[in-house]
Structures are given as C-alpha cells and as structure tokens.
PDB file of C-alpha atoms and ligand atoms in Angstrom:
ATOM      1  CA  MET A 798       9.525  -8.638   4.035  1.00 96.00           C
ATOM      2  CA  ARG A 799      10.001  -5.598   6.181  1.00 95.00           C
ATOM      3  CA  ALA A 800      13.102  -3.474   6.043  1.00 96.00           C
ATOM      4  CA  SER A 801      13.725  -0.549   8.449  1.00 94.00           C
ATOM      5  CA  LYS A 802      16.364   1.699   9.833  1.00 94.00           C
ATOM      6  CA  ARG A 803      16.746   2.635  13.440  1.00 88.00           C
ATOM      7  CA  VAL A 804      16.568   6.359  14.265  1.00 79.00           C
ATOM      8  CA  ARG A 805      19.983   7.484  15.555  1.00 69.00           C
ATOM      9  CA  THR A 806      20.156  10.383  18.027  1.00 59.00           C
ATOM     10  CA  GLN A 807      23.184  12.200  19.375  1.00 57.00           C
ATOM     11  CA  ASN A 808      23.407   9.930  22.377  1.00 55.00           C
ATOM     12  CA  SER A 809      22.713   6.505  20.945  1.00 48.00           C
ATOM     13  CA  GLU A 810      20.174   4.546  18.946  1.00 47.00           C
ATOM     14  CA  VAL A 811      18.894   3.000  22.217  1.00 48.00           C
ATOM     15  CA  ARG A 812      17.561   6.421  23.117  1.00 47.00           C
ATOM     16  CA  SER A 813      15.168   6.294  20.212  1.00 48.00           C
ATOM     17  CA  LYS A 814      13.703   3.003  21.506  1.00 51.00           C
ATOM     18  CA  ALA A 815      13.503   4.417  25.083  1.00 49.00           C
ATOM     19  CA  ILE A 816      11.550   7.464  24.022  1.00 51.00           C
ATOM     20  CA  GLY A 817       9.349   5.425  21.742  1.00 55.00           C
ATOM     21  CA  VAL A 818      10.448   6.803  18.326  1.00 57.00           C
ATOM     22  CA  PRO A 819       9.509   4.175  15.748  1.00 67.00           C
ATOM     23  CA  ASP A 820      12.075   2.813  13.260  1.00 83.00           C
ATOM     24  CA  ILE A 821      12.042   4.447   9.822  1.00 89.00           C
ATOM     25  CA  HIS A 822      10.242   2.262   7.287  1.00 91.00           C
ATOM     26  CA  ILE A 823      12.394   1.530   4.250  1.00 94.00           C
ATOM     27  CA  SER A 824      10.562  -1.155   2.260  1.00 94.00           C
ATOM     28  CA  GLY A 825       7.854  -3.803   2.604  1.00 93.00           C
ATOM     29  CA  ALA A 826       6.532  -6.529   0.403  1.00 95.00           C
ATOM     30  CA  GLU A 827       4.208  -9.587   0.637  1.00 94.00           C
ATOM     31  CA  GLY A 828       3.025 -12.366  -1.597  1.00 95.00           C
ATOM     32  CA  ILE A 829       1.561 -15.867  -1.844  1.00 96.00           C
ATOM     33  CA  TYR A 830       3.892 -18.269  -3.569  1.00 95.00           C
ATOM     34  CA  LYS A 831       4.617 -21.990  -4.075  1.00 94.00           C
ATOM     35  CA  GLU A 832       7.241 -23.626  -1.825  1.00 96.00           C
ATOM     36  CA  SER A 833       9.475 -24.046  -4.824  1.00 97.00           C
ATOM     37  CA  GLU A 834       9.560 -20.274  -5.275  1.00 95.00           C
ATOM     38  CA  ILE A 835      10.490 -19.316  -1.729  1.00 97.00           C
ATOM     39  CA  SER A 836      14.251 -18.893  -2.192  1.00 98.00           C
ATOM     40  CA  LYS A 837      13.991 -16.895  -5.452  1.00 97.00           C
ATOM     41  CA  ILE A 838      11.352 -14.565  -4.014  1.00 97.00           C
ATOM     42  CA  SER A 839      13.162 -14.120  -0.632  1.00 98.00           C
ATOM     43  CA  ASN A 840      16.469 -13.252  -2.524  1.00 98.00           C
ATOM     44  CA  GLY A 841      14.547 -10.680  -4.657  1.00 97.00           C
ATOM     45  CA  TYR A 842      13.079  -9.140  -1.544  1.00 97.00           C
ATOM     46  CA  ILE A 843      16.497  -8.876   0.150  1.00 98.00           C
ATOM     47  CA  LYS A 844      18.029  -7.253  -2.945  1.00 97.00           C
ATOM     48  CA  ARG A 845      15.165  -4.796  -3.074  1.00 97.00           C
ATOM     49  CA  ALA A 846      15.550  -3.871   0.596  1.00 97.00           C
ATOM     50  CA  LEU A 847      19.331  -3.407   0.304  1.00 98.00           C
ATOM     51  CA  ASN A 848      19.072  -1.208  -2.813  1.00 97.00           C
ATOM     52  CA  HIS A 849      16.188   1.062  -1.857  1.00 96.00           C
ATOM     53  CA  SER A 850      15.735   4.742  -2.666  1.00 95.00           C
ATOM     54  CA  ARG A 851      14.597   5.355   0.905  1.00 95.00           C
ATOM     55  CA  GLY A 852      18.057   4.422   2.259  1.00 95.00           C
ATOM     56  CA  LYS A 853      19.969   1.460   3.634  1.00 96.00           C
ATOM     57  CA  PRO A 854      18.094  -0.607   6.215  1.00 97.00           C
ATOM     58  CA  ASP A 855      19.822  -1.951   9.297  1.00 96.00           C
ATOM     59  CA  ARG A 856      17.145  -4.593   9.811  1.00 96.00           C
ATOM     60  CA  ILE A 857      15.374  -6.861   7.246  1.00 97.00           C
ATOM     61  CA  VAL A 858      12.756  -9.243   8.487  1.00 97.00           C
ATOM     62  CA  ILE A 859      11.488 -12.018   6.251  1.00 97.00           C
ATOM     63  CA  THR A 860       8.548 -14.068   7.519  1.00 97.00           C
ATOM     64  CA  ILE A 861       7.518 -17.193   5.662  1.00 97.00           C
ATOM     65  CA  GLU A 862       4.285 -18.875   6.659  1.00 96.00           C
ATOM     66  CA  LYS A 863       2.428 -21.861   5.369  1.00 96.00           C
ATOM     67  CA  ILE A 864      -1.083 -20.843   4.191  1.00 95.00           C
ATOM     68  CA  LYS A 865      -3.546 -23.346   5.610  1.00 93.00           C
ATOM     69  CA  GLN A 866      -6.788 -21.815   4.542  1.00 94.00           C
ATOM     70  CA  LYS A 867      -7.915 -21.959   0.879  1.00 95.00           C
ATOM     71  CA  PRO A 868      -7.358 -18.430  -0.519  1.00 96.00           C
ATOM     72  CA  GLU A 869     -10.506 -16.438  -1.450  1.00 97.00           C
ATOM     73  CA  LYS A 870     -10.758 -15.658  -5.125  1.00 97.00           C
ATOM     74  CA  ILE A 871     -11.036 -11.896  -5.787  1.00 98.00           C
ATOM     75  CA  PRO A 872     -11.277  -9.900  -9.038  1.00 98.00           C
ATOM     76  CA  LEU A 873      -8.268  -7.963 -10.251  1.00 98.00           C
ATOM     77  CA  LEU A 874      -9.219  -4.353 -10.691  1.00 98.00           C
ATOM     78  CA  PRO A 875      -9.070  -2.784 -14.171  1.00 98.00           C
ATOM     79  CA  VAL A 876      -6.158  -0.343 -14.666  1.00 98.00           C
ATOM     80  CA  THR A 877      -6.400   3.083 -16.131  1.00 98.00           C
ATOM     81  CA  THR A 878      -3.613   5.728 -16.258  1.00 98.00           C
ATOM     82  CA  LEU A 879      -5.046   9.282 -15.976  1.00 98.00           C
ATOM     83  CA  ARG A 880      -3.496  12.521 -17.364  1.00 98.00           C
ATOM     84  CA  CYS A 881      -2.154  14.636 -14.548  1.00 98.00           C
ATOM     85  CA  ASN A 882       0.661  17.218 -14.673  1.00 98.00           C
ATOM     86  CA  SER A 883       0.814  18.544 -11.073  1.00 97.00           C
ATOM     87  CA  THR A 884       0.009  17.925  -7.445  1.00 96.00           C
ATOM     88  CA  CYS A 885      -2.750  20.587  -7.732  1.00 96.00           C
ATOM     89  CA  GLU A 886      -4.341  18.634 -10.584  1.00 98.00           C
ATOM     90  CA  SER A 887      -4.006  15.351  -8.640  1.00 98.00           C
ATOM     91  CA  ASP A 888      -5.824  16.740  -5.591  1.00 98.00           C
ATOM     92  CA  GLU A 889      -8.714  17.787  -8.021  1.00 98.00           C
ATOM     93  CA  ILE A 890      -8.804  14.293  -9.508  1.00 98.00           C
ATOM     94  CA  ILE A 891      -8.837  12.705  -5.999  1.00 98.00           C
ATOM     95  CA  PHE A 892     -11.652  15.010  -4.697  1.00 98.00           C
ATOM     96  CA  ARG A 893     -13.761  14.574  -7.815  1.00 98.00           C
ATOM     97  CA  ASN A 894     -13.563  10.764  -7.897  1.00 98.00           C
ATOM     98  CA  LEU A 895     -13.871  10.064  -4.215  1.00 98.00           C
ATOM     99  CA  SER A 896     -16.731  12.533  -3.687  1.00 98.00           C
ATOM    100  CA  GLY A 897     -18.463  10.622  -6.598  1.00 98.00           C
ATOM    101  CA  VAL A 898     -18.446   7.393  -4.521  1.00 98.00           C
ATOM    102  CA  GLY A 899     -19.826   9.120  -1.388  1.00 98.00           C
ATOM    103  CA  ILE A 900     -16.723  10.132   0.516  1.00 98.00           C
ATOM    104  CA  SER A 901     -17.093  13.482   2.275  1.00 98.00           C
ATOM    105  CA  LYS A 902     -14.705  16.423   1.743  1.00 98.00           C
ATOM    106  CA  THR A 903     -13.608  16.231   5.366  1.00 98.00           C
ATOM    107  CA  ALA A 904     -12.655  12.590   5.020  1.00 98.00           C
ATOM    108  CA  ILE A 905     -10.727  13.172   1.779  1.00 98.00           C
ATOM    109  CA  THR A 906      -8.894  16.213   3.338  1.00 98.00           C
ATOM    110  CA  ASN A 907      -7.997  14.105   6.406  1.00 98.00           C
ATOM    111  CA  GLY A 908      -6.769  11.320   4.195  1.00 98.00           C
ATOM    112  CA  LEU A 909      -4.496  13.623   2.176  1.00 98.00           C
ATOM    113  CA  LYS A 910      -3.203  15.070   5.457  1.00 97.00           C
ATOM    114  CA  VAL A 911      -2.101  11.638   6.610  1.00 97.00           C
ATOM    115  CA  LEU A 912      -0.448  10.947   3.228  1.00 97.00           C
ATOM    116  CA  LYS A 913       1.345  14.276   3.162  1.00 95.00           C
ATOM    117  CA  SER A 914       2.478  14.110   6.814  1.00 93.00           C
ATOM    118  CA  LYS A 915       6.247  13.568   7.600  1.00 88.00           C
ATOM    119  CA  LYS A 916       5.309  10.591   9.884  1.00 86.00           C
ATOM    120  CA  THR A 917       5.289   7.879   7.286  1.00 84.00           C
ATOM    121  CA  MET A 918       3.460   4.762   8.402  1.00 86.00           C
ATOM    122  CA  ARG A 919       4.323   1.293   7.268  1.00 81.00           C
ATOM    123  CA  GLY A 920       0.663   0.216   7.071  1.00 94.00           C
ATOM    124  CA  ALA A 921      -2.512   2.069   6.048  1.00 97.00           C
ATOM    125  CA  ALA A 922      -4.733   4.533   7.925  1.00 98.00           C
ATOM    126  CA  LEU A 923      -8.496   3.734   8.116  1.00 98.00           C
ATOM    127  CA  ILE A 924     -10.770   6.746   7.751  1.00 98.00           C
ATOM    128  CA  LEU A 925     -14.549   6.880   8.078  1.00 98.00           C
ATOM    129  CA  ILE A 926     -16.177   8.099   4.834  1.00 98.00           C
ATOM    130  CA  LYS A 927     -18.580  10.637   6.401  1.00 98.00           C
ATOM    131  CA  SER A 928     -17.089  11.960   9.640  1.00 98.00           C
ATOM    132  CA  GLY A 929     -13.455  11.638   8.446  1.00 98.00           C
ATOM    133  CA  LEU A 930     -12.382  10.145  11.806  1.00 98.00           C
ATOM    134  CA  ARG A 931      -9.395   7.866  11.908  1.00 97.00           C
ATOM    135  CA  ILE A 932     -10.218   4.453  13.390  1.00 97.00           C
ATOM    136  CA  GLU A 933      -7.131   2.209  13.137  1.00 96.00           C
ATOM    137  CA  PRO A 934      -6.119   1.122  16.594  1.00 94.00           C
ATOM    138  CA  ASP A 935      -2.315   1.592  16.065  1.00 91.00           C
ATOM    139  CA  ARG A 936      -1.636   4.932  14.389  1.00 90.00           C
ATOM    140  CA  GLU A 937       2.093   4.391  14.116  1.00 87.00           C
ATOM    141  CA  ARG A 938       1.914   1.023  12.439  1.00 89.00           C
ATOM    142  CA  GLY A 939      -1.345   1.331  10.592  1.00 95.00           C
ATOM    143  CA  VAL A 940      -3.022  -1.705   8.933  1.00 97.00           C
ATOM    144  CA  ARG A 941      -0.733  -3.901   6.937  1.00 95.00           C
ATOM    145  CA  VAL A 942      -2.424  -5.678   4.005  1.00 97.00           C
ATOM    146  CA  SER A 943      -1.007  -9.201   3.896  1.00 97.00           C
ATOM    147  CA  ARG A 944      -1.581 -12.731   2.501  1.00 97.00           C
ATOM    148  CA  LEU A 945      -2.305 -11.648  -1.050  1.00 97.00           C
ATOM    149  CA  GLY A 946      -1.288 -12.806  -4.411  1.00 96.00           C
ATOM    150  CA  ILE A 947      -2.260 -13.225  -8.010  1.00 96.00           C
ATOM    151  CA  GLU A 948      -3.098 -16.480  -9.898  1.00 95.00           C
ATOM    152  CA  LYS A 949      -0.531 -17.638 -12.440  1.00 91.00           C
ATOM    153  CA  SER A 950      -2.798 -17.375 -15.494  1.00 91.00           C
ATOM    154  CA  ALA A 951      -4.128 -13.956 -14.454  1.00 95.00           C
ATOM    155  CA  LYS A 952      -0.503 -12.887 -13.901  1.00 95.00           C
ATOM    156  CA  ARG A 953       0.430 -13.714 -17.549  1.00 95.00           C
ATOM    157  CA  GLY A 954      -2.636 -11.848 -18.906  1.00 96.00           C
ATOM    158  CA  LEU A 955      -1.944  -8.879 -16.677  1.00 97.00           C
ATOM    159  CA  ALA A 956       1.774  -8.779 -17.811  1.00 97.00           C
ATOM    160  CA  GLN A 957       0.577  -8.703 -21.472  1.00 97.00           C
ATOM    161  CA  ARG A 958      -1.902  -5.914 -20.884  1.00 97.00           C
ATOM    162  CA  LEU A 959       0.549  -3.827 -18.853  1.00 98.00           C
ATOM    163  CA  SER A 960       3.359  -4.317 -21.360  1.00 98.00           C
ATOM    164  CA  LYS A 961       1.194  -2.702 -24.077  1.00 97.00           C
ATOM    165  CA  SER A 962       1.093   0.462 -21.910  1.00 96.00           C
ATOM    166  CA  ARG A 963       4.818  -0.037 -20.960  1.00 97.00           C
ATOM    167  CA  ILE A 964       3.935  -0.285 -17.267  1.00 98.00           C
ATOM    168  CA  ASN A 965       4.682  -3.973 -16.674  1.00 98.00           C
ATOM    169  CA  THR A 966       6.673  -3.295 -13.491  1.00 97.00           C
ATOM    170  CA  THR A 967       6.858  -4.917 -10.049  1.00 96.00           C
ATOM    171  CA  ALA A 968       5.623  -1.645  -8.481  1.00 97.00           C
ATOM    172  CA  VAL A 969       2.437  -1.626 -10.611  1.00 98.00           C
ATOM    173  CA  LYS A 970       1.697  -5.380 -10.265  1.00 97.00           C
ATOM    174  CA  GLU A 971       2.218  -5.420  -6.539  1.00 97.00           C
ATOM    175  CA  ALA A 972       0.200  -2.212  -5.932  1.00 98.00           C
ATOM    176  CA  LEU A 973      -2.639  -3.518  -8.135  1.00 98.00           C
ATOM    177  CA  THR A 974      -2.762  -6.794  -6.343  1.00 98.00           C
ATOM    178  CA  LEU A 975      -2.941  -5.030  -3.000  1.00 98.00           C
ATOM    179  CA  ALA A 976      -5.528  -2.558  -4.166  1.00 98.00           C
ATOM    180  CA  SER A 977      -7.652  -5.458  -5.484  1.00 98.00           C
ATOM    181  CA  LYS A 978      -7.654  -7.158  -2.073  1.00 98.00           C
ATOM    182  CA  VAL A 979      -8.503  -3.925  -0.359  1.00 98.00           C
ATOM    183  CA  ALA A 980     -11.364  -3.214  -2.891  1.00 98.00           C
ATOM    184  CA  SER A 981     -12.759  -6.726  -2.314  1.00 98.00           C
ATOM    185  CA  CYS A 982     -13.450  -5.870   1.318  1.00 98.00           C
ATOM    186  CA  PRO A 983     -17.226  -4.924   1.342  1.00 97.00           C
ATOM    187  CA  ASP A 984     -16.740  -2.269   4.088  1.00 98.00           C
ATOM    188  CA  ILE A 985     -14.094  -0.315   2.265  1.00 98.00           C
ATOM    189  CA  VAL A 986     -15.300   2.199  -0.304  1.00 98.00           C
ATOM    190  CA  ALA A 987     -12.004   3.385  -1.753  1.00 98.00           C
ATOM    191  CA  GLU A 988      -8.235   3.807  -1.284  1.00 98.00           C
ATOM    192  CA  ILE A 989      -5.690   6.465  -1.973  1.00 98.00           C
ATOM    193  CA  CYS A 990      -2.017   5.480  -2.286  1.00 98.00           C
ATOM    194  CA  ILE A 991       1.041   7.783  -2.615  1.00 98.00           C
ATOM    195  CA  SER A 992       4.321   5.956  -2.697  1.00 97.00           C
ATOM    196  CA  ASP A 993       6.721   6.784   0.042  1.00 95.00           C
ATOM    197  CA  ASP A 994       9.652   6.224  -2.320  1.00 95.00           C
ATOM    198  CA  PRO A 995      11.276   9.557  -3.262  1.00 96.00           C
ATOM    199  CA  ASP A 996      11.811   8.515  -6.873  1.00 96.00           C
ATOM    200  CA  TYR A 997       8.206   7.250  -7.485  1.00 98.00           C
ATOM    201  CA  THR A 998       5.826  10.005  -8.267  1.00 98.00           C
ATOM    202  CA  THR A 999       2.795   8.021  -9.613  1.00 98.00           C
ATOM    203  CA  GLY A1000       0.105   7.115  -7.129  1.00 98.00           C
ATOM    204  CA  TYR A1001      -3.435   5.784  -7.462  1.00 98.00           C
ATOM    205  CA  ILE A1002      -6.993   5.809  -6.212  1.00 98.00           C
ATOM    206  CA  ALA A1003      -8.855   2.572  -6.291  1.00 98.00           C
ATOM    207  CA  SER A1004     -12.445   1.216  -5.675  1.00 98.00           C
ATOM    208  CA  ARG A1005     -14.787  -1.512  -6.852  1.00 98.00           C
ATOM    209  CA  ILE A1006     -16.689   1.213  -8.712  1.00 98.00           C
ATOM    210  CA  PHE A1007     -13.998   2.994 -10.750  1.00 98.00           C
ATOM    211  CA  GLY A1008     -11.204   0.421 -10.663  1.00 98.00           C
ATOM    212  CA  TYR A1009      -7.484   1.286 -10.288  1.00 98.00           C
ATOM    213  CA  LEU A1010      -6.822   4.836 -11.461  1.00 98.00           C
ATOM    214  CA  ARG A1011      -3.116   5.682 -11.661  1.00 98.00           C
ATOM    215  CA  ILE A1012      -2.224   9.318 -11.111  1.00 98.00           C
ATOM    216  CA  PRO A1013       1.103  10.576 -12.445  1.00 98.00           C
ATOM    217  CA  ASN A1014       2.717  13.547 -10.549  1.00 98.00           C
ATOM    218  CA  ILE A1015       0.727  12.907  -7.387  1.00 98.00           C
ATOM    219  CA  LYS A1016       3.764  14.159  -5.528  1.00 97.00           C
ATOM    220  CA  ARG A1017       7.069  15.966  -6.313  1.00 97.00           C
ATOM    221  CA  TYR A1018      10.258  14.003  -7.014  1.00 97.00           C
ATOM    222  CA  GLY A1019      12.410  13.596  -4.024  1.00 97.00           C
ATOM    223  CA  ASN A1020       9.614  13.706  -1.468  1.00 96.00           C
ATOM    224  CA  THR A1021       9.722  10.791   0.996  1.00 94.00           C
ATOM    225  CA  THR A1022       6.190  11.174   2.407  1.00 95.00           C
ATOM    226  CA  GLY A1023       3.380   8.880   1.349  1.00 96.00           C
ATOM    227  CA  GLY A1024       1.352   5.844   2.392  1.00 96.00           C
ATOM    228  CA  ARG A1025      -2.093   4.393   2.029  1.00 98.00           C
ATOM    229  CA  VAL A1026      -5.514   5.451   3.288  1.00 98.00           C
ATOM    230  CA  PHE A1027      -8.606   3.227   3.192  1.00 98.00           C
ATOM    231  CA  PHE A1028     -12.012   4.904   3.420  1.00 98.00           C
ATOM    232  CA  VAL A1029     -14.373   2.791   5.549  1.00 98.00           C
ATOM    233  CA  MET A1030     -18.187   2.857   5.890  1.00 98.00           C
ATOM    234  CA  GLU A1031     -19.450   4.266   9.160  1.00 97.00           C
ATOM    235  CA  GLY A1032     -20.799   1.722  11.590  1.00 95.00           C
ATOM    236  CA  THR A1033     -18.665  -1.234  10.553  1.00 94.00           C
ATOM    237  CA  GLU A1034     -16.610  -3.403  12.815  1.00 96.00           C
ATOM    238  CA  VAL A1035     -12.987  -2.290  12.543  1.00 97.00           C
ATOM    239  CA  ALA A1036     -11.618  -5.580  13.890  1.00 97.00           C
ATOM    240  CA  ASP A1037     -13.342  -7.473  11.065  1.00 98.00           C
ATOM    241  CA  ILE A1038     -11.823  -5.200   8.404  1.00 98.00           C
ATOM    242  CA  ILE A1039      -8.376  -5.589   9.933  1.00 98.00           C
ATOM    243  CA  HIS A1040      -8.751  -9.347  10.160  1.00 98.00           C
ATOM    244  CA  TYR A1041      -9.723  -9.595   6.475  1.00 98.00           C
ATOM    245  CA  LEU A1042      -6.933  -7.334   5.288  1.00 98.00           C
ATOM    246  CA  GLU A1043      -4.150  -8.834   7.435  1.00 97.00           C
ATOM    247  CA  ASP A1044      -5.083 -12.471   7.851  1.00 96.00           C
ATOM    248  CA  VAL A1045      -7.439 -13.837   5.167  1.00 98.00           C
ATOM    249  CA  PRO A1046      -5.539 -15.140   2.159  1.00 98.00           C
ATOM    250  CA  ALA A1047      -6.822 -13.753  -1.174  1.00 98.00           C
ATOM    251  CA  LEU A1048      -5.797 -14.534  -4.760  1.00 97.00           C
ATOM    252  CA  ALA A1049      -6.706 -12.182  -7.565  1.00 97.00           C
ATOM    253  CA  SER A1050      -7.692 -13.536 -10.902  1.00 94.00           C
TER     254      SER A1050
HETATM  255  C1  LIG B2163       4.693   1.670  -3.829  1.00 57.79           C
HETATM  256  O1  LIG B2163       5.702   2.428  -3.970  1.00 57.79           O
HETATM  257  O2  LIG B2163       4.738   0.633  -3.178  1.00 57.79           O
HETATM  258  C2  LIG B2163       3.339   2.111  -4.333  1.00 57.79           C
HETATM  259  C3  LIG B2163       3.271   2.356  -5.753  1.00 57.79           C
HETATM  260  C4  LIG B2163       1.926   2.848  -6.181  1.00 57.79           C
HETATM  261  C5  LIG B2163       1.669   3.106  -7.632  1.00 57.79           C
HETATM  262  C6  LIG B2163       2.035   1.990  -8.557  1.00 57.79           C
HETATM  263  C7  LIG B2163       1.684   2.327  -9.952  1.00 57.79           C
HETATM  264  O3  LIG B2163       2.492   2.953 -10.706  1.00 57.79           O
HETATM  265  O4  LIG B2163       0.522   2.033 -10.421  1.00 57.79           O
HETATM  266 MG1  LIG B2164       7.678   2.297  -0.472  1.00 57.79          MG
END
C-alpha cells in the first residue's frame, strides 16, 4: 500500500507535477499473506492510510500480486531496546555501533543528513560504508523493500516476546520484518531507521552483527522528517542489491 498527497501550489496541483515536485509520502506498508487474508489486510491498510499522523492522503494505491517464487527463509533479528533520552545521545549510540561494524564517520554523517533532511523519501537511501557516497539510482524514490513477511509460527513467538516488553505493536513487527530482510542481504552492513511519523520518536539501527537495536528519542515529537538508510559494501553491484530488496520474496522465521 502506498498513500500520498499531492503538493498544492497557489496556481494548481497540476503545477507541482509540471515542475517535477514529488507527491508527499503519507504511509506505506507491504506483506506476504495468504489469499484468504487479502481483504482483511487491505481494509487494515486503507484504514491506516486514512487515519495517519502525516495527514490525509488524496491517493491510496494497493497492489496485490501473486508470489510465484518460493520465498527465501531468513532469520528474524533479535530485538533490544536501548536507553536513550535525547537526540544527542542517539547520535552517540549510532556513531558508536555503526563505527564498530566498519562504517566510516563520513558515511554515518551522510546517512544522518539524509534522515534529517526535509525531503522525506518513500524508500531508502543506499550509502557506501567507506566513501559515504550515495548510490541509489533514484534519489527521490529511494529503494523500497518489498515482498517480505513473517512465518505464522515465528509470528506467534515474536508476539509473545514483544508482549513481555509491552512493544507488541504493528510498527515494531513490520519494522523488524523489514530490517530482517535488509540484514539478510550479504552486501548490506547495517541500517538506520527514523520514522517519518511525527508522533513516533523511537527509531532503530540494525545489522546481522548486533541485531535490531531500538533507540527511543531518536527524534523530537512533532518532527515529520525520517526515513531509512542502508550502508552498503564498496564494490558491490547496486542493481543486485535493489533486485533482492524489491523483488525477491523473503519470509522471516
Ligand atoms: C515506521 O514508522 O514505519 C518505522 C518505525 C521504526 C521503529 C519501530 C520500533 O519501535 O521498533
Ligand atoms: Mg511512516
């Protein structure tokens, strides 16, 4: 599901198209489900889009595709919630943990710049771990992680574990599933995510090495900037990474 709002100018909304201003991203969601679940899931997505803290969309697109390829099995990352009281502290946590897995200061700084920029992307930025260069071909759209889900039995176990920490929410489960697919891509070293929802101030960093680390107060309440950055090894084929993230079905367990 993708929900967006057209930018309106003084003259007309058509002007925004003519001058190439992208629509404002409101909400997005993806999943792998059984045919019998389609209508329930689609209704849930529509409700979510229509009642979103980023505003009212004027366009909601739901795409339903039959998955023909057997989904790859990927491990669900372990979840830890860190202590963090401010955006200053969160920056420190991010620099410490990402430097620890070989990501340069320049790359981390560039990643945080993307996430704190007013130009919110609906997909993720790809940044090289050493040079800090951005390599995704479409900087407005970014890379949209798709065709991802979680196996029924793993879902039950996860719900129980998250309930114990009182974080058994759709936001956590969906973000963890996405982060697990991203971390399963061998050419991606780590991810930073800051929600673009103004009322959601917990973000995370994730990697195969340290798992899914939730960071409270990663941004201030009311701030609508955010997004995702994936840190990629130098010398890898960007088209292969995008193909895996966007097209290859993966089920976490
Ligand atoms: C989102 O808003 O889609 C991203 C939420 C990221 C953090 C989820 C969590 O609380 O672990
Ligand atoms: Mg959002």
